[in-house]
Structures are given as C-alpha cells and as structure tokens.
Amino acid sequence: MDQSRVLLWVKAEPFIVGALQVPPPSKFSLHYLRKISTYVRTRATEGAYPRLYWSTWRHIACGKLQLAKDLAWLYFEVFDSLAVKTPEERLEWSEILSNCTSEDEVERQRNQLSVDTLQFLLFLYIQQLNKVSLRTSLIGEEWPNPRNRSQSPDLTEKSSCHNKNWNDYSHQTFVYDHLSDLLELLLDPEQLTASSHSTNSSLVSREAVVALSFLIEVEGTTKRAKIACNTHVAPRMHRMVVMSQVYKQTLAKSSDTLVGAHVKIHRCNESFIYLLSPLRSVTIEKCRNSTFVLGPVQTALHLQSCDNIKVIAVCHRLSISSTTGCIFHILTPTRPLILSGNHTVTFAPFHTHYPMLEDHMAKTGLATVPNYWDNPMIVCRENRDTSVFRLLPPCEFYVFIIPFEMEGDTTEIPGGLPSSYQKALGHREQKIHIWQKTVKEARLTKDQRKQFQVLVENKFYEWLINTGHLQQLDSLVPPAAGSKQAAG
C-alpha cells in the first residue's frame, strides 16, 4: 500500500473572489440551504437540478428567502463568474447584453443562464465566512491562529474585520470545521434522516464528489509554497502574487508572472503602481495616498480599508469596503458594490490605455459594453444613503497617460468616453488653443518670451508640488535603463 501522504488542498479562489466581504443574508443559514437542497431535487424538470437556471433561483431567492431581486442576481452572477468559460464566451455574453433595449430583454437573456446546482449551494454556504460572530464581537479577535504566533505585532491582524478572504488558514479551518454540513447539503434526500442529518451509512454520490471539487482538490505529496509569489509552482487557477509596504515608489510590471494571478496589494503608501497584465483577481488592502493602474481583472477587484486611493482598471466586478476619499476610474459589465464603512467615494469613466490593453481584455473576456461604472449598488445594512458616493463632474475630468513604452495595437481609450466627459475635454482643449493664439498674437520680443517662459515654468512647478505630481515624475526617472525595462 502506498504510504505517501495525500493532502487536501482547499482552493483559494472561491474564498478570494466568491465570498462577498459582507455579512451574508440570514436566510443563507444551513437550515434554509438544506431546504433548498431538498426542494431543487424535487424540481429537476423545472430548471432546478442538476443545473439551476436563473429563473428558478429568482423564484427561490425572492419568493422563499425574501431577497431583493438585485441581491439574488448578485450572488448568481458572482458564482457564474467563477465558472470556467472561454474569453470568447464572456465577450459573446457582453455583446448579447449590450444589444438589449429593455430590462425585459435583459431578463429574458438571464433566464437562459444556468449554474451547477450543488456547487452553487456550496457557494452560498461559504458566504458564512464573513458572518459576524458574537464571540468575535465581544472579545475582538478570532480563535488564535498558530501561524500568527511568530509574526511581528505590526503584521498580526487583531481587528474583528480582518480580511478572511485572503487568509488561507481561515479557508482551511472553515472547510474542515464545516465539512459535515457541506456534505449534508450534497447528499441525496434518501441518505438523510428525517431531521436532514447524515448517518454512518450515508453514501456520497459521484455528483457530490464532483461538486466538492469547487472547494477541494487533492494536491498529492507536494505542499504549496508559502512565498510572496507562487506562480512558478502553483496550478494555473491558484497563482498568487503578494505586494506589501511599497512606500514612495513608482512600480511598473507587465510579465508572465502576473498573467492570470490573484494579486494582493497590502499597506502601500504614497506610491504609483502599474500592473499591466491580464489578472485573475486583485485585492487592495490598507493602502493610502496611492494610484493603482491595473490590467484587465477577469473576476473581482476589491478594496478594503484604504484612504485617498485612485484605481484605474477594467474589471468584471468592483467591490469596496471601509474606504475614504477614493476615486475609481473603471470599465465594468457589472454594478460596482458599495459594502459597509465607505465615505466620499467617487466613480468616473475609465480614462487611459496602453498598447496591449485590448489584447489583454480579449484574453480575460472583458468587453467595452455593457459598462455600469456609473450605477453602483449599495450592499450594506447600516446605511443605504446614496450620498456616500458621487459621479465625477465632467469639469474635474482629465485623461490619464501611462508613461511607459510597450508594443501593441491599442491607441485610444477602449469604448471611448461618455459624451459629457468628451465634451468637457474638447472645451478645455479649445481654451488651450485660444491661449496659444493669444500668446502668438502678443508679438513678444525675444527677452519677453524668455521671461514669460520662466513665469509659466515656475507656476507649473508650483502646481506639481501642490498636487503631489512632482513625486510621481521624479520616481519615473530610471537609474540606468529606460522606461521599457521599467514596464517590462
């Protein structure tokens, strides 16, 4: 008999991308999920099992769980975004939605979507990862994590709102502690007692084992590397890159290391970070006074506990929690999610490009339409006040220039700009032409032109200092190589 140790690897992606960082609806408890598990099996001919169609889930969620329709769709769509689909399939879906002329047409298209029923039940159950526990609320921390014992106080998370989505120990603990509940959700009704519990003689079906692959896989005898970057050893869907404590720097990267990786950016301050590759997911946590320019994010872009951050990205979904004074220039086919604890949020249209952008969008299945950057959804119980966010006024809008050379075919902002913002840019350009014409017609002498140039340069330098852009320009000067290396 082979005595080699076989390890169960709890997958990170369902927790990083799939578990919304907000307490789940109370009706997602095990009690109600057991009822759904039984119900769908009795409705196999009505689009409930083994594939659950949107129309059936809408009936269950809205009619039986009393969820709002938007919230029901949110969970369905988040799970669907985790499904293995080709970029072409995702682009085709975006095109279908963009051609819809009414909400009824959108709904008819959604009704054709289905997801794996058993895996969707597991997805709903793991939303409990961010459930507020009474014990945590009382003492301010979770049960001791053995992996934290050797960490410095600065790196140890003691807040009750720490990000469990990126804590692999939380993932493993959650699955191991709730494995019996997860299995009971997957068992056929005849394998359960009258009270919906399993017995020693309960048998797990092949379909249930396949469904468990949503959360677990057998890794074999090699442990996953616990390093900042595991892209050279991890399976494709589990590649991770972690960046931490970048301070007063400009960091630019476009490489195979980033392609398809889950990226976590942590505790960065007064920096400009460019990650110009197609990414799987991005989490930005506890960062301040920084700008992040990202390549297309295939699944979720999440910000938590950030202040005065500017994010520029094409992403499938944006969600934000506990942010203050942040600006989001985004292109997204789903409504941005405003979770709890946010203040002074600004949304604006995506306003930049780099040569490989459209190629990267195609690889991640992201299109220019539909684009819901200006239609956020507030998902928090304590406050649904729309004053928490604003749309950037066109008079404050400027395009963003990525200051690196790369090869590629993209030469303009994908999808263009909304007309009001394009009009504001045109009006500003007109003012510049008028100014240039005025200077030309002033017929200044050579000495007057020199004096005038000095005055303009001094004013421009003052503006660079006052706006903080001088630091960005200074940090772009490479020590020896050119900008191609910085971007490479």
PDB file of C-alpha atoms in Angstrom, residues 79-245:
ATOM      1  CA  PHE A  79     -20.884  32.424  -8.852  1.00  0.00           C
ATOM      2  CA  ASP A  80     -21.293  32.339 -12.625  1.00  0.00           C
ATOM      3  CA  SER A  81     -18.160  34.496 -12.959  1.00  0.00           C
ATOM      4  CA  LEU A  82     -16.174  31.693 -11.274  1.00  0.00           C
ATOM      5  CA  ALA A  83     -17.243  29.139 -13.875  1.00  0.00           C
ATOM      6  CA  VAL A  84     -14.679  28.019 -16.435  1.00  0.00           C
ATOM      7  CA  LYS A  85     -15.548  29.895 -19.619  1.00  0.00           C
ATOM      8  CA  THR A  86     -13.525  30.964 -22.600  1.00  0.00           C
ATOM      9  CA  PRO A  87     -12.901  34.678 -23.183  1.00  0.00           C
ATOM     10  CA  GLU A  88     -14.961  34.336 -26.366  1.00  0.00           C
ATOM     11  CA  GLU A  89     -17.965  33.096 -24.368  1.00  0.00           C
ATOM     12  CA  ARG A  90     -17.708  36.028 -21.958  1.00  0.00           C
ATOM     13  CA  LEU A  91     -17.386  38.517 -24.807  1.00  0.00           C
ATOM     14  CA  GLU A  92     -20.408  36.966 -26.511  1.00  0.00           C
ATOM     15  CA  TRP A  93     -22.459  37.411 -23.322  1.00  0.00           C
ATOM     16  CA  SER A  94     -21.387  41.068 -23.074  1.00  0.00           C
ATOM     17  CA  GLU A  95     -22.460  41.609 -26.682  1.00  0.00           C
ATOM     18  CA  ILE A  96     -25.842  39.984 -26.040  1.00  0.00           C
ATOM     19  CA  LEU A  97     -26.479  42.283 -23.058  1.00  0.00           C
ATOM     20  CA  SER A  98     -25.344  45.378 -24.922  1.00  0.00           C
ATOM     21  CA  ASN A  99     -27.911  44.665 -27.650  1.00  0.00           C
ATOM     22  CA  CYS A 100     -30.797  44.504 -25.174  1.00  0.00           C
ATOM     23  CA  THR A 101     -33.035  47.583 -25.347  1.00  0.00           C
ATOM     24  CA  SER A 102     -35.115  46.989 -22.213  1.00  0.00           C
ATOM     25  CA  GLU A 103     -34.982  45.370 -18.783  1.00  0.00           C
ATOM     26  CA  ASP A 104     -37.409  42.716 -20.027  1.00  0.00           C
ATOM     27  CA  GLU A 105     -34.969  41.735 -22.772  1.00  0.00           C
ATOM     28  CA  VAL A 106     -32.128  41.551 -20.248  1.00  0.00           C
ATOM     29  CA  GLU A 107     -34.271  39.297 -18.070  1.00  0.00           C
ATOM     30  CA  ARG A 108     -35.079  37.011 -20.982  1.00  0.00           C
ATOM     31  CA  GLN A 109     -31.390  36.590 -21.658  1.00  0.00           C
ATOM     32  CA  ARG A 110     -30.625  35.955 -17.997  1.00  0.00           C
ATOM     33  CA  ASN A 111     -33.295  33.256 -17.944  1.00  0.00           C
ATOM     34  CA  GLN A 112     -31.124  31.214 -20.285  1.00  0.00           C
ATOM     35  CA  LEU A 113     -28.238  31.142 -17.798  1.00  0.00           C
ATOM     36  CA  SER A 114     -27.717  28.166 -15.510  1.00  0.00           C
ATOM     37  CA  VAL A 115     -25.158  27.089 -12.916  1.00  0.00           C
ATOM     38  CA  ASP A 116     -24.191  23.788 -11.301  1.00  0.00           C
ATOM     39  CA  THR A 117     -26.816  23.377  -8.567  1.00  0.00           C
ATOM     40  CA  LEU A 118     -24.731  21.546  -5.962  1.00  0.00           C
ATOM     41  CA  GLN A 119     -21.714  23.806  -6.365  1.00  0.00           C
ATOM     42  CA  PHE A 120     -23.984  26.841  -6.099  1.00  0.00           C
ATOM     43  CA  LEU A 121     -25.247  25.511  -2.755  1.00  0.00           C
ATOM     44  CA  LEU A 122     -21.646  25.254  -1.544  1.00  0.00           C
ATOM     45  CA  PHE A 123     -21.030  28.789  -2.814  1.00  0.00           C
ATOM     46  CA  LEU A 124     -23.994  30.097  -0.805  1.00  0.00           C
ATOM     47  CA  TYR A 125     -22.768  28.247   2.288  1.00  0.00           C
ATOM     48  CA  ILE A 126     -19.238  29.693   2.195  1.00  0.00           C
ATOM     49  CA  GLN A 127     -20.735  33.183   2.391  1.00  0.00           C
ATOM     50  CA  GLN A 128     -20.779  32.363   6.132  1.00  0.00           C
ATOM     51  CA  LEU A 129     -17.019  33.040   6.062  1.00  0.00           C
ATOM     52  CA  ASN A 130     -17.758  36.718   6.707  1.00  0.00           C
ATOM     53  CA  LYS A 131     -20.628  36.179   9.092  1.00  0.00           C
ATOM     54  CA  VAL A 132     -20.297  38.371  12.187  1.00  0.00           C
ATOM     55  CA  SER A 133     -19.794  36.084  15.185  1.00  0.00           C
ATOM     56  CA  LEU A 134     -20.958  37.015  18.667  1.00  0.00           C
ATOM     57  CA  ARG A 135     -17.694  35.833  20.206  1.00  0.00           C
ATOM     58  CA  THR A 136     -15.633  37.965  17.809  1.00  0.00           C
ATOM     59  CA  SER A 137     -17.784  40.990  18.553  1.00  0.00           C
ATOM     60  CA  LEU A 138     -17.266  40.553  22.292  1.00  0.00           C
ATOM     61  CA  ILE A 139     -13.534  39.893  22.509  1.00  0.00           C
ATOM     62  CA  GLY A 140     -12.332  41.498  19.297  1.00  0.00           C
ATOM     63  CA  GLU A 141     -10.438  38.598  17.734  1.00  0.00           C
ATOM     64  CA  GLU A 142     -10.846  35.109  16.347  1.00  0.00           C
ATOM     65  CA  TRP A 143      -9.559  31.923  17.945  1.00  0.00           C
ATOM     66  CA  PRO A 144      -5.744  32.007  17.991  1.00  0.00           C
ATOM     67  CA  ASN A 145      -4.155  31.298  14.630  1.00  0.00           C
ATOM     68  CA  PRO A 146      -0.971  29.202  15.107  1.00  0.00           C
ATOM     69  CA  ARG A 147       0.517  30.808  12.010  1.00  0.00           C
ATOM     70  CA  ASN A 148       0.416  34.220  13.668  1.00  0.00           C
ATOM     71  CA  ARG A 149       2.440  33.338  16.756  1.00  0.00           C
ATOM     72  CA  SER A 150       5.780  34.184  15.201  1.00  0.00           C
ATOM     73  CA  GLN A 151       4.647  37.310  13.405  1.00  0.00           C
ATOM     74  CA  SER A 152       5.573  40.806  14.479  1.00  0.00           C
ATOM     75  CA  PRO A 153       2.841  42.915  16.115  1.00  0.00           C
ATOM     76  CA  ASP A 154       2.690  45.113  13.030  1.00  0.00           C
ATOM     77  CA  LEU A 155       1.760  42.201  10.796  1.00  0.00           C
ATOM     78  CA  THR A 156      -0.641  40.415  13.137  1.00  0.00           C
ATOM     79  CA  GLU A 157      -4.294  41.047  12.378  1.00  0.00           C
ATOM     80  CA  LYS A 158      -6.291  41.523  15.576  1.00  0.00           C
ATOM     81  CA  SER A 159      -9.197  43.501  14.223  1.00  0.00           C
ATOM     82  CA  SER A 160     -12.511  41.695  14.041  1.00  0.00           C
ATOM     83  CA  CYS A 161     -12.872  42.987  10.479  1.00  0.00           C
ATOM     84  CA  HIS A 162      -9.615  41.493   9.170  1.00  0.00           C
ATOM     85  CA  ASN A 163      -9.770  40.101   5.679  1.00  0.00           C
ATOM     86  CA  LYS A 164     -10.548  36.390   5.938  1.00  0.00           C
ATOM     87  CA  ASN A 165     -10.885  36.155   2.165  1.00  0.00           C
ATOM     88  CA  TRP A 166      -7.089  36.174   1.772  1.00  0.00           C
ATOM     89  CA  ASN A 167      -6.271  34.152   4.884  1.00  0.00           C
ATOM     90  CA  ASP A 168      -5.644  30.608   3.672  1.00  0.00           C
ATOM     91  CA  TYR A 169      -5.742  29.339   7.261  1.00  0.00           C
ATOM     92  CA  SER A 170      -9.288  30.721   7.512  1.00  0.00           C
ATOM     93  CA  HIS A 171     -10.193  28.869   4.307  1.00  0.00           C
ATOM     94  CA  GLN A 172      -8.872  25.544   5.599  1.00  0.00           C
ATOM     95  CA  THR A 173     -10.367  25.972   9.051  1.00  0.00           C
ATOM     96  CA  PHE A 174     -13.739  26.894   7.608  1.00  0.00           C
ATOM     97  CA  VAL A 175     -13.886  23.845   5.329  1.00  0.00           C
ATOM     98  CA  TYR A 176     -12.586  21.410   7.937  1.00  0.00           C
ATOM     99  CA  ASP A 177     -14.922  22.731  10.655  1.00  0.00           C
ATOM    100  CA  HIS A 178     -17.969  22.650   8.379  1.00  0.00           C
ATOM    101  CA  LEU A 179     -17.203  19.625   6.231  1.00  0.00           C
ATOM    102  CA  SER A 180     -20.086  17.575   7.654  1.00  0.00           C
ATOM    103  CA  ASP A 181     -22.530  20.415   6.896  1.00  0.00           C
ATOM    104  CA  LEU A 182     -21.143  20.775   3.373  1.00  0.00           C
ATOM    105  CA  LEU A 183     -21.553  17.045   2.766  1.00  0.00           C
ATOM    106  CA  GLU A 184     -25.121  17.058   4.083  1.00  0.00           C
ATOM    107  CA  LEU A 185     -26.007  19.757   1.553  1.00  0.00           C
ATOM    108  CA  LEU A 186     -24.770  17.461  -1.213  1.00  0.00           C
ATOM    109  CA  LEU A 187     -26.372  14.186  -0.060  1.00  0.00           C
ATOM    110  CA  ASP A 188     -29.461  12.854  -1.771  1.00  0.00           C
ATOM    111  CA  PRO A 189     -32.586  13.234   0.446  1.00  0.00           C
ATOM    112  CA  GLU A 190     -32.884   9.456   0.940  1.00  0.00           C
ATOM    113  CA  GLN A 191     -29.412   9.448   2.536  1.00  0.00           C
ATOM    114  CA  LEU A 192     -30.591  11.820   5.300  1.00  0.00           C
ATOM    115  CA  THR A 193     -32.612  11.338   8.463  1.00  0.00           C
ATOM    116  CA  ALA A 194     -35.985  12.988   8.995  1.00  0.00           C
ATOM    117  CA  SER A 195     -34.157  15.947  10.567  1.00  0.00           C
ATOM    118  CA  SER A 196     -31.945  16.279   7.450  1.00  0.00           C
ATOM    119  CA  HIS A 197     -28.788  14.892   9.045  1.00  0.00           C
ATOM    120  CA  SER A 198     -26.426  12.256   7.697  1.00  0.00           C
ATOM    121  CA  THR A 199     -25.799   8.857   9.282  1.00  0.00           C
ATOM    122  CA  ASN A 200     -22.853   6.481   9.357  1.00  0.00           C
ATOM    123  CA  SER A 201     -24.395   4.620   6.446  1.00  0.00           C
ATOM    124  CA  SER A 202     -24.966   7.699   4.260  1.00  0.00           C
ATOM    125  CA  LEU A 203     -23.319   7.388   0.854  1.00  0.00           C
ATOM    126  CA  VAL A 204     -21.855  10.298  -1.069  1.00  0.00           C
ATOM    127  CA  SER A 205     -22.816  10.222  -4.736  1.00  0.00           C
ATOM    128  CA  ARG A 206     -20.403  10.771  -7.597  1.00  0.00           C
ATOM    129  CA  GLU A 207     -22.161  14.086  -8.329  1.00  0.00           C
ATOM    130  CA  ALA A 208     -21.482  15.218  -4.760  1.00  0.00           C
ATOM    131  CA  VAL A 209     -17.789  14.364  -5.043  1.00  0.00           C
ATOM    132  CA  VAL A 210     -17.577  16.349  -8.278  1.00  0.00           C
ATOM    133  CA  ALA A 211     -19.358  19.261  -6.597  1.00  0.00           C
ATOM    134  CA  LEU A 212     -16.809  19.246  -3.772  1.00  0.00           C
ATOM    135  CA  SER A 213     -14.112  19.973  -6.349  1.00  0.00           C
ATOM    136  CA  PHE A 214     -15.441  23.539  -6.203  1.00  0.00           C
ATOM    137  CA  LEU A 215     -13.711  23.840  -2.808  1.00  0.00           C
ATOM    138  CA  ILE A 216     -11.236  20.951  -2.504  1.00  0.00           C
ATOM    139  CA  GLU A 217      -8.720  19.079  -4.652  1.00  0.00           C
ATOM    140  CA  VAL A 218      -6.054  16.514  -3.936  1.00  0.00           C
ATOM    141  CA  GLU A 219      -2.656  18.107  -4.108  1.00  0.00           C
ATOM    142  CA  GLY A 220      -0.524  14.979  -3.712  1.00  0.00           C
ATOM    143  CA  THR A 221       2.705  14.943  -1.715  1.00  0.00           C
ATOM    144  CA  THR A 222       3.980  18.437  -2.514  1.00  0.00           C
ATOM    145  CA  LYS A 223       2.999  21.297  -0.249  1.00  0.00           C
ATOM    146  CA  ARG A 224       2.079  24.653  -1.687  1.00  0.00           C
ATOM    147  CA  ALA A 225       4.921  27.155  -1.428  1.00  0.00           C
ATOM    148  CA  LYS A 226       4.306  29.799   1.223  1.00  0.00           C
ATOM    149  CA  ILE A 227       6.079  32.626  -0.532  1.00  0.00           C
ATOM    150  CA  ALA A 228       5.127  36.052  -1.865  1.00  0.00           C
ATOM    151  CA  CYS A 229       4.913  34.689  -5.398  1.00  0.00           C
ATOM    152  CA  ASN A 230       3.948  31.082  -6.144  1.00  0.00           C
ATOM    153  CA  THR A 231       3.296  31.439  -9.868  1.00  0.00           C
ATOM    154  CA  HIS A 232       6.097  29.046 -10.831  1.00  0.00           C
ATOM    155  CA  VAL A 233       4.815  26.114  -8.755  1.00  0.00           C
ATOM    156  CA  ALA A 234       1.070  26.572  -8.291  1.00  0.00           C
ATOM    157  CA  PRO A 235      -1.660  25.350 -10.667  1.00  0.00           C
ATOM    158  CA  ARG A 236      -2.923  27.996 -13.060  1.00  0.00           C
ATOM    159  CA  MET A 237      -6.059  28.913 -11.089  1.00  0.00           C
ATOM    160  CA  HIS A 238      -4.101  29.223  -7.812  1.00  0.00           C
ATOM    161  CA  ARG A 239      -1.301  31.555  -8.800  1.00  0.00           C
ATOM    162  CA  MET A 240      -0.774  34.372  -6.276  1.00  0.00           C
ATOM    163  CA  VAL A 241       1.342  37.483  -6.078  1.00  0.00           C
ATOM    164  CA  VAL A 242       1.515  39.497  -2.861  1.00  0.00           C
ATOM    165  CA  MET A 243       2.945  43.027  -2.697  1.00  0.00           C
ATOM    166  CA  SER A 244       3.376  44.773   0.634  1.00  0.00           C
ATOM    167  CA  GLN A 245       4.709  48.036   2.077  1.00  0.00           C
TER     168      GLN A 245
END
